Amino acid sequence: MGLSRRFLNLIVEDRIPVFKSLRCIDLRRQHFFNNNATPQHPNGNGSESEERPQDATSWSPAADAGGQKNRQDAAGAAALKIERIRLPNPSFSFLASALGYRWTTNCFPLADRKVLCADQSGRAFLFDADTRDVSTMPDFHRPKCVPFSLFVPSADLEDRDDGGGSIFVMESIPAPELRRNGRPSHQFEAFVYGKPTLTSSSKSWQCQLLPPPPFVCDPNMYCNDNFPSISSYTVVGYVPELNLWFGLSAKDWHLAAADLSSMDSQPQLVGVWKEFNPPEEWRVTQEPHLVNLGSGRFVIVRFFHIWNQTDDFSYEIKEDYFVVLTGVEVVPRGHDGNDNGCDNGDGNGGNGKVELRMNTHKSRRHASYGSDGTIRTVF
């Protein structure tokens, strides 16, 4: 199966922290997938260094490494096994205006290479890397602290060609709003592309307040034995070839597939996979990102930190922050991603439906706080 996207987009914090830039990795030049998908070990773990698939369990230091210093050295050596990636030049750079010695810019991806940016005052603009156009956008009704977003393309093909649709933005940790009874909330807003009024002759972006989710209005209702429990997942995209939705599980951040076709019952979890096992000394610094490239292919982005003593008799500490980007592919069990039969691998399925397996392809490492900046967001 091929890719439906050409670019992997990154928001990078430059060496001067208040500056950010959009970088676009051309997936035709920088390959995260093998031409011939080689099945990994049945546990589904694997990665790649220097063009050769490699079981990620080999990255972990030996259990008898002989002391903390040796384990730290082994953890650092494991990171160096992953081939390094160098970022392309910025497509666009930007800086938020200062507000009380704060410079904050949140970035929300739309379709293709479009990104909505908003500063700590709620002022927003839209940038299209394909056309290099910058468009002003309506301001947020209220600035967001730690928001997340979901873009829904327009059902109108003409609007979709223009990049139209709706982008929903919500606080990731919303404050309870008891007894709002469906009234709009400043914690949940949407930018909607369309005609402002029935008599308008042209379409534009409008910012609208929306009612918060039910659990914000009445959290007690969703925390008792009479209401079925809901497993939390970060859903990033629908894969029509598999008729499933994919995301990252909130508990352990593994790739997960779910069947959301039934509106009358709990979502059915079809499969959960882990693409590799990092050494224990690799400390996670933030939640991972998952990018849907189409046709069952994804890039999983994980953020790590390791530290080492320079020697056994010194208190000097060397710290390294880095990002690991891994290409993975989910296919029906018995296929290798190139329509070839294959019976090896990790299959997950249930209820008589098709079983799935995950192929781990190539991993790339990027060192943070270097000459080409620090990756903050991938989409």
Tab-separated table of C-alpha atoms in Angstrom:
chain	number	residue	atom	x	y	z
A	1	MET	CA	0.000	0.000	0.000
A	2	GLY	CA	1.272	3.447	-0.854
A	3	LEU	CA	1.143	6.744	0.982
A	4	SER	CA	-1.684	9.201	0.424
A	5	ARG	CA	0.437	12.017	1.867
A	6	ARG	CA	3.723	13.355	0.609
A	7	PHE	CA	4.823	15.468	3.585
A	8	LEU	CA	5.282	14.927	7.308
A	9	ASN	CA	4.824	18.298	9.010
A	10	LEU	CA	6.656	19.447	12.130
A	11	ILE	CA	6.442	22.478	14.375
A	12	VAL	CA	10.004	23.130	15.523
A	13	GLU	CA	11.178	25.435	18.290
A	14	ASP	CA	14.284	27.186	17.059
A	15	ARG	CA	17.433	27.748	19.096
A	16	ILE	CA	15.871	30.990	20.328
A	17	PRO	CA	12.894	29.414	22.184
A	18	VAL	CA	10.314	32.106	21.372
A	19	PHE	CA	10.728	31.455	17.628
A	20	LYS	CA	8.940	28.543	15.967
A	21	SER	CA	8.925	27.253	12.419
A	22	LEU	CA	7.041	24.841	10.191
A	23	ARG	CA	9.258	22.150	8.637
A	24	CYS	CA	7.964	19.701	6.017
A	25	ILE	CA	9.722	16.338	5.544
A	26	ASP	CA	9.308	15.016	1.998
A	27	LEU	CA	8.385	11.346	2.432
A	28	ARG	CA	9.572	10.615	-1.106
A	29	ARG	CA	13.108	11.541	-0.089
A	30	GLN	CA	13.149	10.570	3.586
A	31	HIS	CA	11.863	7.015	3.792
A	32	PHE	CA	10.213	5.686	6.945
A	33	PHE	CA	9.031	2.514	5.196
A	34	ASN	CA	10.852	-0.401	3.605
A	35	ASN	CA	10.128	-1.091	-0.056
A	36	ASN	CA	9.437	-4.698	0.872
A	37	ALA	CA	7.787	-4.928	4.255
A	38	THR	CA	9.786	-7.475	6.234
A	39	PRO	CA	7.704	-8.968	9.062
A	40	GLN	CA	9.164	-8.298	12.492
A	41	HIS	CA	9.409	-10.608	15.467
A	42	PRO	CA	6.003	-12.014	16.499
A	43	ASN	CA	5.907	-9.682	19.508
A	44	GLY	CA	5.452	-6.810	17.048
A	45	ASN	CA	8.487	-4.911	18.283
A	46	GLY	CA	11.117	-3.622	15.918
A	47	SER	CA	12.979	-0.718	14.464
A	48	GLU	CA	15.666	0.043	11.976
A	49	SER	CA	19.204	1.313	11.963
A	50	GLU	CA	21.181	1.876	8.819
A	51	GLU	CA	18.480	0.478	6.530
A	52	ARG	CA	18.258	-2.915	8.295
A	53	PRO	CA	15.199	-3.946	10.315
A	54	GLN	CA	16.200	-4.495	13.910
A	55	ASP	CA	14.295	-5.892	16.876
A	56	ALA	CA	13.968	-2.998	19.294
A	57	THR	CA	14.470	-5.277	22.257
A	58	SER	CA	18.151	-5.252	21.279
A	59	TRP	CA	18.247	-1.544	22.174
A	60	SER	CA	17.747	-2.339	25.847
A	61	PRO	CA	20.880	-2.637	28.030
A	62	ALA	CA	21.720	-6.080	29.363
A	63	ALA	CA	20.229	-6.935	32.744
A	64	ASP	CA	23.692	-7.546	34.224
A	65	ALA	CA	25.211	-4.361	32.841
A	66	GLY	CA	27.213	-3.973	36.029
A	67	GLY	CA	26.104	-0.805	37.732
A	68	GLN	CA	24.214	2.377	37.035
A	69	LYS	CA	27.036	3.970	35.046
A	70	ASN	CA	27.200	1.031	32.637
A	71	ARG	CA	23.425	1.002	32.216
A	72	GLN	CA	23.445	4.718	31.438
A	73	ASP	CA	26.228	4.255	28.906
A	74	ALA	CA	24.316	1.403	27.291
A	75	ALA	CA	21.150	3.518	27.104
A	76	GLY	CA	23.065	6.287	25.352
A	77	ALA	CA	24.614	3.802	22.947
A	78	ALA	CA	21.152	2.407	22.175
A	79	ALA	CA	19.982	5.850	21.080
A	80	LEU	CA	22.975	6.210	18.782
A	81	LYS	CA	22.047	2.969	16.998
A	82	ILE	CA	19.061	4.733	15.448
A	83	GLU	CA	19.909	6.563	12.255
A	84	ARG	CA	19.819	10.321	12.691
A	85	ILE	CA	17.514	12.536	10.662
A	86	ARG	CA	18.322	16.117	9.738
A	87	LEU	CA	15.398	18.472	9.381
A	88	PRO	CA	14.682	20.462	6.205
A	89	ASN	CA	14.840	24.230	6.131
A	90	PRO	CA	11.830	26.108	7.544
A	91	SER	CA	8.871	26.713	5.258
A	92	PHE	CA	7.659	29.460	7.574
A	93	SER	CA	8.862	31.020	10.844
A	94	PHE	CA	6.802	32.960	13.361
A	95	LEU	CA	6.924	34.593	16.779
A	96	ALA	CA	4.142	35.454	19.233
A	97	SER	CA	3.837	38.970	20.606
A	98	ALA	CA	4.929	39.253	24.220
A	99	LEU	CA	2.279	39.332	26.941
A	100	GLY	CA	3.585	39.643	30.471
A	101	TYR	CA	6.950	38.110	29.508
A	102	ARG	CA	5.149	35.179	27.876
A	103	TRP	CA	5.537	34.100	24.260
A	104	THR	CA	3.214	31.180	23.561
A	105	THR	CA	2.013	29.879	20.202
A	106	ASN	CA	-0.315	26.896	19.823
A	107	CYS	CA	-0.473	25.191	16.431
A	108	PHE	CA	-3.448	23.197	15.149
A	109	PRO	CA	-3.151	21.137	11.940
A	110	LEU	CA	-5.736	21.228	9.182
A	111	ALA	CA	-5.662	19.277	5.919
A	112	ASP	CA	-2.489	18.843	3.832
A	113	ARG	CA	0.133	21.398	4.895
A	114	LYS	CA	-2.188	23.954	6.444
A	115	VAL	CA	-1.784	24.956	10.072
A	116	LEU	CA	-3.761	27.302	12.324
A	117	CYS	CA	-1.616	29.223	14.811
A	118	ALA	CA	-2.836	31.179	17.849
A	119	ASP	CA	-0.871	33.141	20.445
A	120	GLN	CA	-1.454	33.515	24.183
A	121	SER	CA	-3.895	36.385	23.522
A	122	GLY	CA	-6.100	34.254	21.266
A	123	ARG	CA	-5.084	35.975	18.026
A	124	ALA	CA	-4.960	33.520	15.138
A	125	PHE	CA	-3.746	33.132	11.567
A	126	LEU	CA	-3.749	30.344	8.967
A	127	PHE	CA	-0.669	29.345	6.965
A	128	ASP	CA	-0.671	27.168	3.828
A	129	ALA	CA	2.800	25.760	3.113
A	130	ASP	CA	1.801	24.684	-0.413
A	131	THR	CA	0.811	28.181	-1.559
A	132	ARG	CA	2.831	30.067	1.101
A	133	ASP	CA	-0.262	32.152	1.853
A	134	VAL	CA	-0.959	33.639	5.282
A	135	SER	CA	-4.593	34.418	6.101
A	136	THR	CA	-5.977	36.268	9.092
A	137	MET	CA	-8.480	34.333	11.186
A	138	PRO	CA	-11.063	35.340	13.793
A	139	ASP	CA	-9.714	35.531	17.326
A	140	PHE	CA	-10.589	32.943	19.922
A	141	HIS	CA	-13.294	34.118	22.301
A	142	ARG	CA	-10.877	33.245	25.088
A	143	PRO	CA	-7.231	32.086	24.928
A	144	LYS	CA	-6.589	28.403	25.611
A	145	CYS	CA	-4.072	27.034	28.126
A	146	VAL	CA	-3.259	23.499	26.924
A	147	PRO	CA	-5.592	22.870	23.985
A	148	PHE	CA	-5.980	20.033	21.515
A	149	SER	CA	-7.761	20.074	18.165
A	150	LEU	CA	-9.593	17.921	15.638
A	151	PHE	CA	-10.063	18.919	11.991
A	152	VAL	CA	-13.101	17.654	10.075
A	153	PRO	CA	-12.994	18.231	6.277
A	154	SER	CA	-16.053	19.743	4.660
A	155	ALA	CA	-18.572	17.410	3.031
A	156	ASP	CA	-18.762	19.931	0.168
A	157	LEU	CA	-16.101	18.942	-2.395
A	158	GLU	CA	-15.694	22.562	-3.494
A	159	ASP	CA	-15.006	23.655	0.086
A	160	ARG	CA	-12.648	20.711	0.561
A	161	ASP	CA	-10.585	21.794	-2.443
A	162	ASP	CA	-10.269	25.217	-0.807
A	163	GLY	CA	-9.130	23.650	2.453
A	164	GLY	CA	-12.455	24.316	4.135
A	165	GLY	CA	-14.042	22.372	6.935
A	166	SER	CA	-14.258	22.745	10.694
A	167	ILE	CA	-11.512	22.653	13.286
A	168	PHE	CA	-12.609	21.995	16.859
A	169	VAL	CA	-10.385	23.271	19.684
A	170	MET	CA	-10.849	22.320	23.325
A	171	GLU	CA	-8.935	22.521	26.577
A	172	SER	CA	-7.227	19.174	27.173
A	173	ILE	CA	-7.984	19.439	30.915
A	174	PRO	CA	-11.338	21.251	31.008
A	175	ALA	CA	-12.633	22.738	34.240
A	176	PRO	CA	-16.025	21.417	35.409
A	177	GLU	CA	-18.971	23.551	34.357
A	178	LEU	CA	-21.879	22.278	36.410
A	179	ARG	CA	-25.479	22.753	35.298
A	180	ARG	CA	-24.696	24.579	32.070
A	181	ASN	CA	-27.477	22.627	30.326
A	182	GLY	CA	-25.921	22.750	26.877
A	183	ARG	CA	-24.956	26.416	26.920
A	184	PRO	CA	-21.833	27.414	24.953
A	185	SER	CA	-18.509	27.306	26.758
A	186	HIS	CA	-15.291	29.273	26.340
A	187	GLN	CA	-13.409	25.988	26.747
A	188	PHE	CA	-14.749	24.542	23.490
A	189	GLU	CA	-14.627	26.514	20.233
A	190	ALA	CA	-14.736	25.758	16.526
A	191	PHE	CA	-13.507	27.526	13.408
A	192	VAL	CA	-16.083	26.800	10.713
A	193	TYR	CA	-15.661	27.593	7.012
A	194	GLY	CA	-18.878	28.731	5.354
A	195	LYS	CA	-21.237	31.623	4.660
A	196	PRO	CA	-21.732	33.781	7.778
A	197	THR	CA	-25.393	34.358	6.881
A	198	LEU	CA	-27.890	32.928	4.422
A	199	THR	CA	-27.612	36.075	2.314
A	200	SER	CA	-23.792	36.171	2.215
A	201	SER	CA	-22.261	35.847	-1.234
A	202	SER	CA	-18.896	34.469	-0.105
A	203	LYS	CA	-17.544	32.033	2.453
A	204	SER	CA	-15.132	32.758	5.269
A	205	TRP	CA	-13.908	31.365	8.576
A	206	GLN	CA	-16.068	31.988	11.641
A	207	CYS	CA	-15.222	31.218	15.279
A	208	GLN	CA	-18.086	29.771	17.319
A	209	LEU	CA	-18.506	28.807	20.957
A	210	LEU	CA	-19.806	25.278	21.490
A	211	PRO	CA	-21.428	23.424	24.397
A	212	PRO	CA	-18.901	21.392	26.392
A	213	PRO	CA	-18.972	17.584	26.419
A	214	PRO	CA	-21.417	16.010	28.904
A	215	PHE	CA	-18.706	14.894	31.327
A	216	VAL	CA	-17.715	18.559	31.841
A	217	CYS	CA	-21.266	19.549	32.819
A	218	ASP	CA	-21.991	16.541	35.038
A	219	PRO	CA	-18.807	14.620	35.905
A	220	ASN	CA	-20.545	12.553	38.611
A	221	MET	CA	-22.782	10.935	36.008
A	222	TYR	CA	-19.739	9.450	34.288
A	223	CYS	CA	-18.067	8.249	37.487
A	224	ASN	CA	-20.568	5.773	38.904
A	225	ASP	CA	-21.360	2.092	38.514
A	226	ASN	CA	-24.589	2.739	36.619
A	227	PHE	CA	-22.792	4.263	33.649
A	228	PRO	CA	-20.538	2.038	31.518
A	229	SER	CA	-16.845	2.828	31.737
A	230	ILE	CA	-15.205	4.495	28.755
A	231	SER	CA	-11.632	3.724	27.774
A	232	SER	CA	-9.816	6.880	26.733
A	233	TYR	CA	-8.021	7.068	23.406
A	234	THR	CA	-6.522	9.816	21.298
A	235	VAL	CA	-8.215	9.211	17.950
A	236	VAL	CA	-6.326	10.589	14.974
A	237	GLY	CA	-7.903	9.128	11.889
A	238	TYR	CA	-10.132	6.762	9.999
A	239	VAL	CA	-8.622	4.162	7.655
A	240	PRO	CA	-11.266	3.280	5.035
A	241	GLU	CA	-9.274	0.291	3.733
A	242	LEU	CA	-9.699	-1.361	7.149
A	243	ASN	CA	-12.979	0.327	8.152
A	244	LEU	CA	-11.442	1.212	11.530
A	245	TRP	CA	-10.407	4.229	13.582
A	246	PHE	CA	-6.846	4.460	14.916
A	247	GLY	CA	-5.327	6.314	17.822
A	248	LEU	CA	-3.087	6.027	20.887
A	249	SER	CA	-4.338	4.464	24.100
A	250	ALA	CA	-4.394	6.978	26.937
A	251	LYS	CA	-3.072	4.508	29.526
A	252	ASP	CA	0.121	3.284	27.875
A	253	TRP	CA	0.207	5.211	24.553
A	254	HIS	CA	0.203	2.126	22.349
A	255	LEU	CA	-1.183	2.176	18.824
A	256	ALA	CA	-4.809	0.999	18.939
A	257	ALA	CA	-7.575	0.265	16.437
A	258	ALA	CA	-11.273	0.478	17.269
A	259	ASP	CA	-14.560	-0.194	15.535
A	260	LEU	CA	-16.795	2.873	16.003
A	261	SER	CA	-19.488	1.782	13.557
A	262	SER	CA	-22.082	1.065	16.256
A	263	MET	CA	-23.617	4.069	18.013
A	264	ASP	CA	-25.619	1.926	20.469
A	265	SER	CA	-22.750	0.178	22.239
A	266	GLN	CA	-19.233	0.698	23.537
A	267	PRO	CA	-16.499	0.994	20.886
A	268	GLN	CA	-14.988	-2.386	20.095
A	269	LEU	CA	-11.209	-2.521	20.473
A	270	VAL	CA	-9.825	-4.541	17.570
A	271	GLY	CA	-6.094	-4.459	18.293
A	272	VAL	CA	-3.325	-2.836	20.346
A	273	TRP	CA	0.346	-2.842	19.336
A	274	LYS	CA	3.671	-1.547	20.643
A	275	GLU	CA	6.259	-0.690	18.034
A	276	PHE	CA	9.335	-1.018	20.269
A	277	ASN	CA	10.561	-1.320	23.862
A	278	PRO	CA	12.942	1.504	24.787
A	279	PRO	CA	15.545	0.982	27.520
A	280	GLU	CA	14.351	1.785	31.042
A	281	GLU	CA	16.807	4.673	31.193
A	282	TRP	CA	14.952	6.470	28.383
A	283	ARG	CA	12.590	8.783	30.265
A	284	VAL	CA	9.465	9.944	28.440
A	285	THR	CA	9.208	13.745	28.401
A	286	GLN	CA	5.788	14.253	26.805
A	287	GLU	CA	2.898	12.385	25.243
A	288	PRO	CA	3.682	10.773	21.877
A	289	HIS	CA	2.192	11.900	18.586
A	290	LEU	CA	0.560	9.734	15.931
A	291	VAL	CA	0.341	10.826	12.287
A	292	ASN	CA	-1.960	9.064	9.822
A	293	LEU	CA	-0.284	8.861	6.400
A	294	GLY	CA	-3.116	6.908	4.783
A	295	SER	CA	-3.540	3.300	3.637
A	296	GLY	CA	-2.874	1.932	7.113
A	297	ARG	CA	0.525	3.609	7.476
A	298	PHE	CA	1.457	5.812	10.430
A	299	VAL	CA	4.408	7.592	11.977
A	300	ILE	CA	4.628	7.305	15.767
A	301	VAL	CA	6.666	10.057	17.426
A	302	ARG	CA	8.067	9.577	20.939
A	303	PHE	CA	10.018	12.073	23.065
A	304	PHE	CA	12.813	10.909	25.380
A	305	HIS	CA	15.475	12.112	27.809
A	306	ILE	CA	18.564	10.292	29.108
A	307	TRP	CA	21.359	11.413	31.415
A	308	ASN	CA	24.830	10.098	32.135
A	309	GLN	CA	27.557	10.723	34.665
A	310	THR	CA	30.715	11.703	32.842
A	311	ASP	CA	32.719	9.275	35.036
A	312	ASP	CA	32.460	7.294	38.272
A	313	PHE	CA	34.205	9.988	40.337
A	314	SER	CA	32.415	13.072	39.030
A	315	TYR	CA	29.070	14.687	39.768
A	316	GLU	CA	28.976	16.207	36.305
A	317	ILE	CA	25.876	15.096	34.413
A	318	LYS	CA	25.438	14.929	30.654
A	319	GLU	CA	21.832	15.126	29.450
A	320	ASP	CA	20.414	14.265	26.042
A	321	TYR	CA	16.923	14.989	24.758
A	322	PHE	CA	15.835	13.368	21.525
A	323	VAL	CA	12.830	12.351	19.444
A	324	VAL	CA	12.290	8.958	17.777
A	325	LEU	CA	10.053	8.801	14.686
A	326	THR	CA	8.977	5.297	13.619
A	327	GLY	CA	7.066	4.239	10.522
A	328	VAL	CA	4.528	1.464	11.156
A	329	GLU	CA	1.930	-0.237	8.989
A	330	VAL	CA	-1.239	-2.079	9.991
A	331	VAL	CA	-2.429	-4.701	7.509
A	332	PRO	CA	-4.750	-7.718	7.557
A	333	ARG	CA	-2.995	-10.778	8.931
A	334	GLY	CA	-1.534	-12.768	6.048
A	335	HIS	CA	-0.387	-9.696	4.069
A	336	ASP	CA	2.873	-7.776	4.229
A	337	GLY	CA	1.601	-4.408	3.023
A	338	ASN	CA	2.471	-5.083	-0.625
A	339	ASP	CA	-0.459	-7.453	-1.293
A	340	ASN	CA	1.834	-10.415	-0.666
A	341	GLY	CA	0.778	-13.317	1.537
A	342	CYS	CA	2.559	-13.676	4.856
A	343	ASP	CA	1.536	-15.635	7.938
A	344	ASN	CA	4.080	-14.281	10.446
A	345	GLY	CA	3.573	-11.389	12.800
A	346	ASP	CA	1.365	-10.146	15.580
A	347	GLY	CA	-2.309	-10.613	14.757
A	348	ASN	CA	-5.036	-9.017	16.827
A	349	GLY	CA	-8.699	-9.384	16.172
A	350	GLY	CA	-11.966	-10.596	17.529
A	351	ASN	CA	-15.653	-11.211	17.033
A	352	GLY	CA	-14.996	-13.090	13.807
A	353	LYS	CA	-13.640	-10.019	12.045
A	354	VAL	CA	-10.422	-9.808	10.082
A	355	GLU	CA	-7.294	-10.119	12.199
A	356	LEU	CA	-4.688	-7.393	11.941
A	357	ARG	CA	-0.930	-7.241	12.334
A	358	MET	CA	1.467	-4.332	12.677
A	359	ASN	CA	4.714	-4.153	10.701
A	360	THR	CA	7.379	-1.890	12.183
A	361	HIS	CA	9.515	-0.350	9.437
A	362	LYS	CA	12.186	2.312	9.982
A	363	SER	CA	13.041	4.578	12.909
A	364	ARG	CA	14.839	7.900	12.812
A	365	ARG	CA	16.287	9.933	15.686
A	366	HIS	CA	16.469	13.709	16.043
A	367	ALA	CA	18.579	15.344	18.766
A	368	SER	CA	16.769	18.163	20.558
A	369	TYR	CA	18.258	21.577	21.318
A	370	GLY	CA	20.673	21.265	18.416
A	371	SER	CA	21.527	23.525	15.513
A	372	ASP	CA	18.274	22.748	13.664
A	373	GLY	CA	15.952	23.182	16.646
A	374	THR	CA	13.689	21.006	18.770
A	375	ILE	CA	10.631	19.135	17.492
A	376	ARG	CA	7.511	20.109	19.453
A	377	THR	CA	4.607	18.901	17.302
A	378	VAL	CA	4.289	16.454	14.399
A	379	PHE	CA	1.241	16.194	12.134
